[in-house]
C-alpha cells in the first residue's frame, strides 16, 4: 500500500474515532440537559417496569467486581474505546491494532486469508499470528 494511502487511512481512522467520541459526548450532554430541564427528580422510563427480572445463577463476587473496577480505572479513554471495537481483519492491519488499542479482531465475516475462499488451516494460523506477534 503506498504511503499516501496509508497516511490517509490513518487520518480517516483517527477522524472517525474523534467523531464517535464527540457524538457520544454530545449525546450524554443532551440527555443530561433534558433530564435537568425536565425536573429535579430522577426520571424513570415507564417501560423499565415491564422488563422481566433477571436473576443470575452465578452470585456476584465482590473481589472480581473490585478487580474489574481497578483495571478500568487504569485504562485511558482511548484504551476503553479500542476494547469495544471489533474491526474485521480485512479492514485493519496488525500495526493499527496496536496503535488504536483494539481489543479483538473479527475473522470469518466473509473474508479469507489472501482473499482465497479455499484457504488452508495454516493460512488462517499465519494470518492470526500476524496479529499475535504485533501485539506482543
JSON list of C-alpha atoms in Angstrom, two decimals:
[
{"chain": "A", "resi": 1, "resn": "UNK", "atom": "CA", "xyz": [0.00, 0.00, 0.00]},
{"chain": "A", "resi": 2, "resn": "UNK", "atom": "CA", "xyz": [1.52, 3.36, -0.94]},
{"chain": "A", "resi": 3, "resn": "UNK", "atom": "CA", "xyz": [2.49, 5.63, 1.96]},
{"chain": "A", "resi": 4, "resn": "UNK", "atom": "CA", "xyz": [-0.03, 8.28, 0.89]},
{"chain": "A", "resi": 5, "resn": "UNK", "atom": "CA", "xyz": [-2.93, 5.84, 1.10]},
{"chain": "A", "resi": 6, "resn": "UNK", "atom": "CA", "xyz": [-1.69, 4.59, 4.48]},
{"chain": "A", "resi": 7, "resn": "UNK", "atom": "CA", "xyz": [-1.44, 8.18, 5.72]},
{"chain": "A", "resi": 8, "resn": "UNK", "atom": "CA", "xyz": [-4.98, 9.00, 4.65]},
{"chain": "A", "resi": 9, "resn": "UNK", "atom": "CA", "xyz": [-6.29, 5.71, 6.02]},
{"chain": "A", "resi": 10, "resn": "UNK", "atom": "CA", "xyz": [-4.78, 6.55, 9.43]},
{"chain": "A", "resi": 11, "resn": "UNK", "atom": "CA", "xyz": [-6.06, 10.11, 9.19]},
{"chain": "A", "resi": 12, "resn": "UNK", "atom": "CA", "xyz": [-9.56, 8.88, 8.39]},
{"chain": "A", "resi": 13, "resn": "UNK", "atom": "CA", "xyz": [-9.46, 6.31, 11.21]},
{"chain": "A", "resi": 14, "resn": "UNK", "atom": "CA", "xyz": [-8.41, 9.00, 13.70]},
{"chain": "A", "resi": 15, "resn": "UNK", "atom": "CA", "xyz": [-11.12, 11.33, 12.44]},
{"chain": "A", "resi": 16, "resn": "UNK", "atom": "CA", "xyz": [-13.74, 8.58, 12.80]},
{"chain": "A", "resi": 17, "resn": "UNK", "atom": "CA", "xyz": [-12.60, 7.92, 16.38]},
{"chain": "A", "resi": 18, "resn": "UNK", "atom": "CA", "xyz": [-12.88, 11.65, 17.21]},
{"chain": "A", "resi": 19, "resn": "UNK", "atom": "CA", "xyz": [-16.32, 11.89, 15.59]},
{"chain": "A", "resi": 20, "resn": "UNK", "atom": "CA", "xyz": [-17.53, 8.85, 17.55]},
{"chain": "A", "resi": 21, "resn": "UNK", "atom": "CA", "xyz": [-16.19, 10.31, 20.79]},
{"chain": "A", "resi": 22, "resn": "UNK", "atom": "CA", "xyz": [-17.69, 13.73, 20.03]},
{"chain": "A", "resi": 23, "resn": "UNK", "atom": "CA", "xyz": [-21.06, 12.23, 19.15]},
{"chain": "A", "resi": 24, "resn": "UNK", "atom": "CA", "xyz": [-21.11, 10.22, 22.37]},
{"chain": "A", "resi": 25, "resn": "UNK", "atom": "CA", "xyz": [-20.18, 13.30, 24.43]},
{"chain": "A", "resi": 26, "resn": "UNK", "atom": "CA", "xyz": [-22.87, 15.36, 22.69]},
{"chain": "A", "resi": 27, "resn": "UNK", "atom": "CA", "xyz": [-25.47, 12.66, 23.31]},
{"chain": "A", "resi": 28, "resn": "UNK", "atom": "CA", "xyz": [-24.59, 12.46, 27.00]},
{"chain": "A", "resi": 29, "resn": "UNK", "atom": "CA", "xyz": [-24.74, 16.26, 27.28]},
{"chain": "A", "resi": 30, "resn": "UNK", "atom": "CA", "xyz": [-28.13, 16.41, 25.55]},
{"chain": "A", "resi": 31, "resn": "UNK", "atom": "CA", "xyz": [-29.59, 13.63, 27.65]},
{"chain": "A", "resi": 32, "resn": "UNK", "atom": "CA", "xyz": [-28.25, 15.21, 30.83]},
{"chain": "A", "resi": 33, "resn": "UNK", "atom": "CA", "xyz": [-29.66, 18.60, 29.84]},
{"chain": "A", "resi": 34, "resn": "UNK", "atom": "CA", "xyz": [-33.09, 17.11, 29.11]},
{"chain": "A", "resi": 35, "resn": "UNK", "atom": "CA", "xyz": [-33.23, 15.39, 32.48]},
{"chain": "A", "resi": 36, "resn": "UNK", "atom": "CA", "xyz": [-32.06, 18.55, 34.27]},
{"chain": "A", "resi": 37, "resn": "UNK", "atom": "CA", "xyz": [-34.59, 20.75, 32.47]},
{"chain": "A", "resi": 38, "resn": "UNK", "atom": "CA", "xyz": [-37.50, 18.37, 32.95]},
{"chain": "A", "resi": 39, "resn": "UNK", "atom": "CA", "xyz": [-37.33, 18.28, 36.74]},
{"chain": "A", "resi": 40, "resn": "UNK", "atom": "CA", "xyz": [-35.08, 17.90, 39.70]},
{"chain": "A", "resi": 41, "resn": "UNK", "atom": "CA", "xyz": [-36.32, 14.34, 40.18]},
{"chain": "A", "resi": 42, "resn": "UNK", "atom": "CA", "xyz": [-34.67, 11.32, 38.65]},
{"chain": "A", "resi": 43, "resn": "UNK", "atom": "CA", "xyz": [-36.67, 10.32, 35.59]},
{"chain": "A", "resi": 44, "resn": "UNK", "atom": "CA", "xyz": [-37.55, 6.66, 35.22]},
{"chain": "A", "resi": 45, "resn": "UNK", "atom": "CA", "xyz": [-38.57, 5.40, 31.82]},
{"chain": "A", "resi": 46, "resn": "UNK", "atom": "CA", "xyz": [-42.02, 3.82, 32.17]},
{"chain": "A", "resi": 47, "resn": "UNK", "atom": "CA", "xyz": [-41.16, 0.72, 30.17]},
{"chain": "A", "resi": 48, "resn": "UNK", "atom": "CA", "xyz": [-38.45, -0.42, 32.59]},
{"chain": "A", "resi": 49, "resn": "UNK", "atom": "CA", "xyz": [-41.19, -1.75, 34.85]},
{"chain": "A", "resi": 50, "resn": "UNK", "atom": "CA", "xyz": [-42.24, -4.08, 32.02]},
{"chain": "A", "resi": 51, "resn": "UNK", "atom": "CA", "xyz": [-38.82, -5.70, 31.79]},
{"chain": "A", "resi": 52, "resn": "UNK", "atom": "CA", "xyz": [-38.50, -9.17, 33.29]},
{"chain": "A", "resi": 53, "resn": "UNK", "atom": "CA", "xyz": [-36.42, -9.52, 36.43]},
{"chain": "A", "resi": 54, "resn": "UNK", "atom": "CA", "xyz": [-33.25, -11.44, 35.75]},
{"chain": "A", "resi": 55, "resn": "UNK", "atom": "CA", "xyz": [-31.64, -13.47, 38.47]},
{"chain": "A", "resi": 56, "resn": "UNK", "atom": "CA", "xyz": [-28.23, -14.87, 37.64]},
{"chain": "A", "resi": 57, "resn": "UNK", "atom": "CA", "xyz": [-27.38, -18.37, 38.78]},
{"chain": "A", "resi": 58, "resn": "UNK", "atom": "CA", "xyz": [-23.87, -17.04, 39.38]},
{"chain": "A", "resi": 59, "resn": "UNK", "atom": "CA", "xyz": [-23.51, -14.95, 42.52]},
{"chain": "A", "resi": 60, "resn": "UNK", "atom": "CA", "xyz": [-21.66, -11.65, 42.27]},
{"chain": "A", "resi": 61, "resn": "UNK", "atom": "CA", "xyz": [-18.12, -11.93, 43.52]},
{"chain": "A", "resi": 62, "resn": "UNK", "atom": "CA", "xyz": [-17.05, -8.63, 45.10]},
{"chain": "A", "resi": 63, "resn": "UNK", "atom": "CA", "xyz": [-13.36, -9.48, 44.62]},
{"chain": "A", "resi": 64, "resn": "UNK", "atom": "CA", "xyz": [-13.92, -9.86, 40.87]},
{"chain": "A", "resi": 65, "resn": "UNK", "atom": "CA", "xyz": [-16.07, -6.71, 40.72]},
{"chain": "A", "resi": 66, "resn": "UNK", "atom": "CA", "xyz": [-13.37, -4.73, 42.53]},
{"chain": "A", "resi": 67, "resn": "UNK", "atom": "CA", "xyz": [-10.65, -6.11, 40.25]},
{"chain": "A", "resi": 68, "resn": "UNK", "atom": "CA", "xyz": [-12.64, -5.07, 37.17]},
{"chain": "A", "resi": 69, "resn": "UNK", "atom": "CA", "xyz": [-13.07, -1.57, 38.63]},
{"chain": "A", "resi": 70, "resn": "UNK", "atom": "CA", "xyz": [-9.30, -1.37, 39.28]},
{"chain": "A", "resi": 71, "resn": "UNK", "atom": "CA", "xyz": [-8.49, -2.38, 35.71]},
{"chain": "A", "resi": 72, "resn": "UNK", "atom": "CA", "xyz": [-10.97, 0.09, 34.21]},
{"chain": "A", "resi": 73, "resn": "UNK", "atom": "CA", "xyz": [-9.66, 2.90, 36.43]},
{"chain": "A", "resi": 74, "resn": "UNK", "atom": "CA", "xyz": [-6.15, 2.37, 34.99]},
{"chain": "A", "resi": 75, "resn": "UNK", "atom": "CA", "xyz": [-7.31, 2.46, 31.36]},
{"chain": "A", "resi": 76, "resn": "UNK", "atom": "CA", "xyz": [-7.29, 5.60, 29.22]},
{"chain": "A", "resi": 77, "resn": "UNK", "atom": "CA", "xyz": [-10.37, 6.59, 27.24]},
{"chain": "A", "resi": 78, "resn": "UNK", "atom": "CA", "xyz": [-8.58, 5.50, 24.03]},
{"chain": "A", "resi": 79, "resn": "UNK", "atom": "CA", "xyz": [-7.95, 2.07, 25.55]},
{"chain": "A", "resi": 80, "resn": "UNK", "atom": "CA", "xyz": [-11.58, 1.70, 26.61]},
{"chain": "A", "resi": 81, "resn": "UNK", "atom": "CA", "xyz": [-12.82, 2.68, 23.14]},
{"chain": "A", "resi": 82, "resn": "UNK", "atom": "CA", "xyz": [-10.33, 0.32, 21.49]},
{"chain": "A", "resi": 83, "resn": "UNK", "atom": "CA", "xyz": [-11.53, -2.55, 23.66]},
{"chain": "A", "resi": 84, "resn": "UNK", "atom": "CA", "xyz": [-15.12, -2.00, 22.50]},
{"chain": "A", "resi": 85, "resn": "UNK", "atom": "CA", "xyz": [-14.29, -2.05, 18.77]},
{"chain": "A", "resi": 86, "resn": "UNK", "atom": "CA", "xyz": [-14.01, -5.22, 16.70]},
{"chain": "A", "resi": 87, "resn": "UNK", "atom": "CA", "xyz": [-12.95, -4.49, 13.12]},
{"chain": "A", "resi": 88, "resn": "UNK", "atom": "CA", "xyz": [-12.75, -7.22, 10.50]},
{"chain": "A", "resi": 89, "resn": "UNK", "atom": "CA", "xyz": [-9.21, -8.40, 9.77]},
{"chain": "A", "resi": 90, "resn": "UNK", "atom": "CA", "xyz": [-9.58, -7.19, 6.18]},
{"chain": "A", "resi": 91, "resn": "UNK", "atom": "CA", "xyz": [-10.06, -3.63, 7.41]},
{"chain": "A", "resi": 92, "resn": "UNK", "atom": "CA", "xyz": [-7.24, -3.25, 9.94]},
{"chain": "A", "resi": 93, "resn": "UNK", "atom": "CA", "xyz": [-3.54, -4.08, 9.96]},
{"chain": "A", "resi": 94, "resn": "UNK", "atom": "CA", "xyz": [-1.74, -5.68, 12.90]},
{"chain": "A", "resi": 95, "resn": "UNK", "atom": "CA", "xyz": [0.09, -2.37, 13.41]},
{"chain": "A", "resi": 96, "resn": "UNK", "atom": "CA", "xyz": [-3.21, -0.47, 13.59]},
{"chain": "A", "resi": 97, "resn": "UNK", "atom": "CA", "xyz": [-4.48, -2.94, 16.19]},
{"chain": "A", "resi": 98, "resn": "UNK", "atom": "CA", "xyz": [-1.57, -1.86, 18.39]},
{"chain": "A", "resi": 99, "resn": "UNK", "atom": "CA", "xyz": [-1.88, 1.83, 17.50]},
{"chain": "A", "resi": 100, "resn": "UNK", "atom": "CA", "xyz": [-5.60, 2.03, 18.30]},
{"chain": "A", "resi": 101, "resn": "UNK", "atom": "CA", "xyz": [-5.51, -0.44, 21.21]},
{"chain": "A", "resi": 102, "resn": "UNK", "atom": "CA", "xyz": [-8.09, -2.70, 19.56]},
{"chain": "A", "resi": 103, "resn": "UNK", "atom": "CA", "xyz": [-9.48, -5.39, 21.85]},
{"chain": "A", "resi": 104, "resn": "UNK", "atom": "CA", "xyz": [-10.23, -8.03, 19.26]},
{"chain": "A", "resi": 105, "resn": "UNK", "atom": "CA", "xyz": [-10.23, -8.58, 15.52]},
{"chain": "A", "resi": 106, "resn": "UNK", "atom": "CA", "xyz": [-13.07, -10.34, 13.73]},
{"chain": "A", "resi": 107, "resn": "UNK", "atom": "CA", "xyz": [-12.35, -13.02, 11.18]},
{"chain": "A", "resi": 108, "resn": "UNK", "atom": "CA", "xyz": [-14.87, -15.19, 9.47]},
{"chain": "A", "resi": 109, "resn": "UNK", "atom": "CA", "xyz": [-17.19, -12.44, 8.31]},
{"chain": "A", "resi": 110, "resn": "UNK", "atom": "CA", "xyz": [-16.79, -13.42, 4.67]},
{"chain": "A", "resi": 111, "resn": "UNK", "atom": "CA", "xyz": [-13.08, -12.75, 4.39]},
{"chain": "A", "resi": 112, "resn": "UNK", "atom": "CA", "xyz": [-10.29, -15.26, 3.90]},
{"chain": "A", "resi": 113, "resn": "UNK", "atom": "CA", "xyz": [-6.51, -15.12, 4.09]},
{"chain": "A", "resi": 114, "resn": "UNK", "atom": "CA", "xyz": [-5.13, -13.77, 0.81]},
{"chain": "A", "resi": 115, "resn": "UNK", "atom": "CA", "xyz": [-8.76, -13.44, -0.35]},
{"chain": "A", "resi": 116, "resn": "UNK", "atom": "CA", "xyz": [-8.77, -17.19, -1.05]},
{"chain": "A", "resi": 117, "resn": "UNK", "atom": "CA", "xyz": [-12.09, -18.80, -0.14]},
{"chain": "A", "resi": 118, "resn": "UNK", "atom": "CA", "xyz": [-10.39, -22.20, -0.01]},
{"chain": "A", "resi": 119, "resn": "UNK", "atom": "CA", "xyz": [-7.57, -21.14, 2.32]},
{"chain": "A", "resi": 120, "resn": "UNK", "atom": "CA", "xyz": [-5.91, -23.91, 4.25]},
{"chain": "A", "resi": 121, "resn": "UNK", "atom": "CA", "xyz": [-5.86, -24.00, 8.05]},
{"chain": "A", "resi": 122, "resn": "UNK", "atom": "CA", "xyz": [-2.18, -23.00, 8.05]},
{"chain": "A", "resi": 123, "resn": "UNK", "atom": "CA", "xyz": [-3.12, -19.80, 6.16]},
{"chain": "A", "resi": 124, "resn": "UNK", "atom": "CA", "xyz": [-5.55, -18.90, 8.93]},
{"chain": "A", "resi": 125, "resn": "UNK", "atom": "CA", "xyz": [-2.88, -19.61, 11.54]},
{"chain": "A", "resi": 126, "resn": "UNK", "atom": "CA", "xyz": [-0.40, -17.40, 9.66]},
{"chain": "A", "resi": 127, "resn": "UNK", "atom": "CA", "xyz": [-2.97, -14.60, 9.48]},
{"chain": "A", "resi": 128, "resn": "UNK", "atom": "CA", "xyz": [-3.78, -14.86, 13.20]},
{"chain": "A", "resi": 129, "resn": "UNK", "atom": "CA", "xyz": [-0.07, -14.99, 14.07]},
{"chain": "A", "resi": 130, "resn": "UNK", "atom": "CA", "xyz": [0.49, -11.60, 12.37]},
{"chain": "A", "resi": 131, "resn": "UNK", "atom": "CA", "xyz": [-1.81, -10.01, 14.95]},
{"chain": "A", "resi": 132, "resn": "UNK", "atom": "CA", "xyz": [-0.41, -12.07, 17.81]},
{"chain": "A", "resi": 133, "resn": "UNK", "atom": "CA", "xyz": [3.18, -11.05, 17.01]},
{"chain": "A", "resi": 134, "resn": "UNK", "atom": "CA", "xyz": [2.25, -7.37, 16.55]},
{"chain": "A", "resi": 135, "resn": "UNK", "atom": "CA", "xyz": [0.52, -7.19, 19.93]},
{"chain": "A", "resi": 136, "resn": "UNK", "atom": "CA", "xyz": [3.46, -8.93, 21.60]}
]
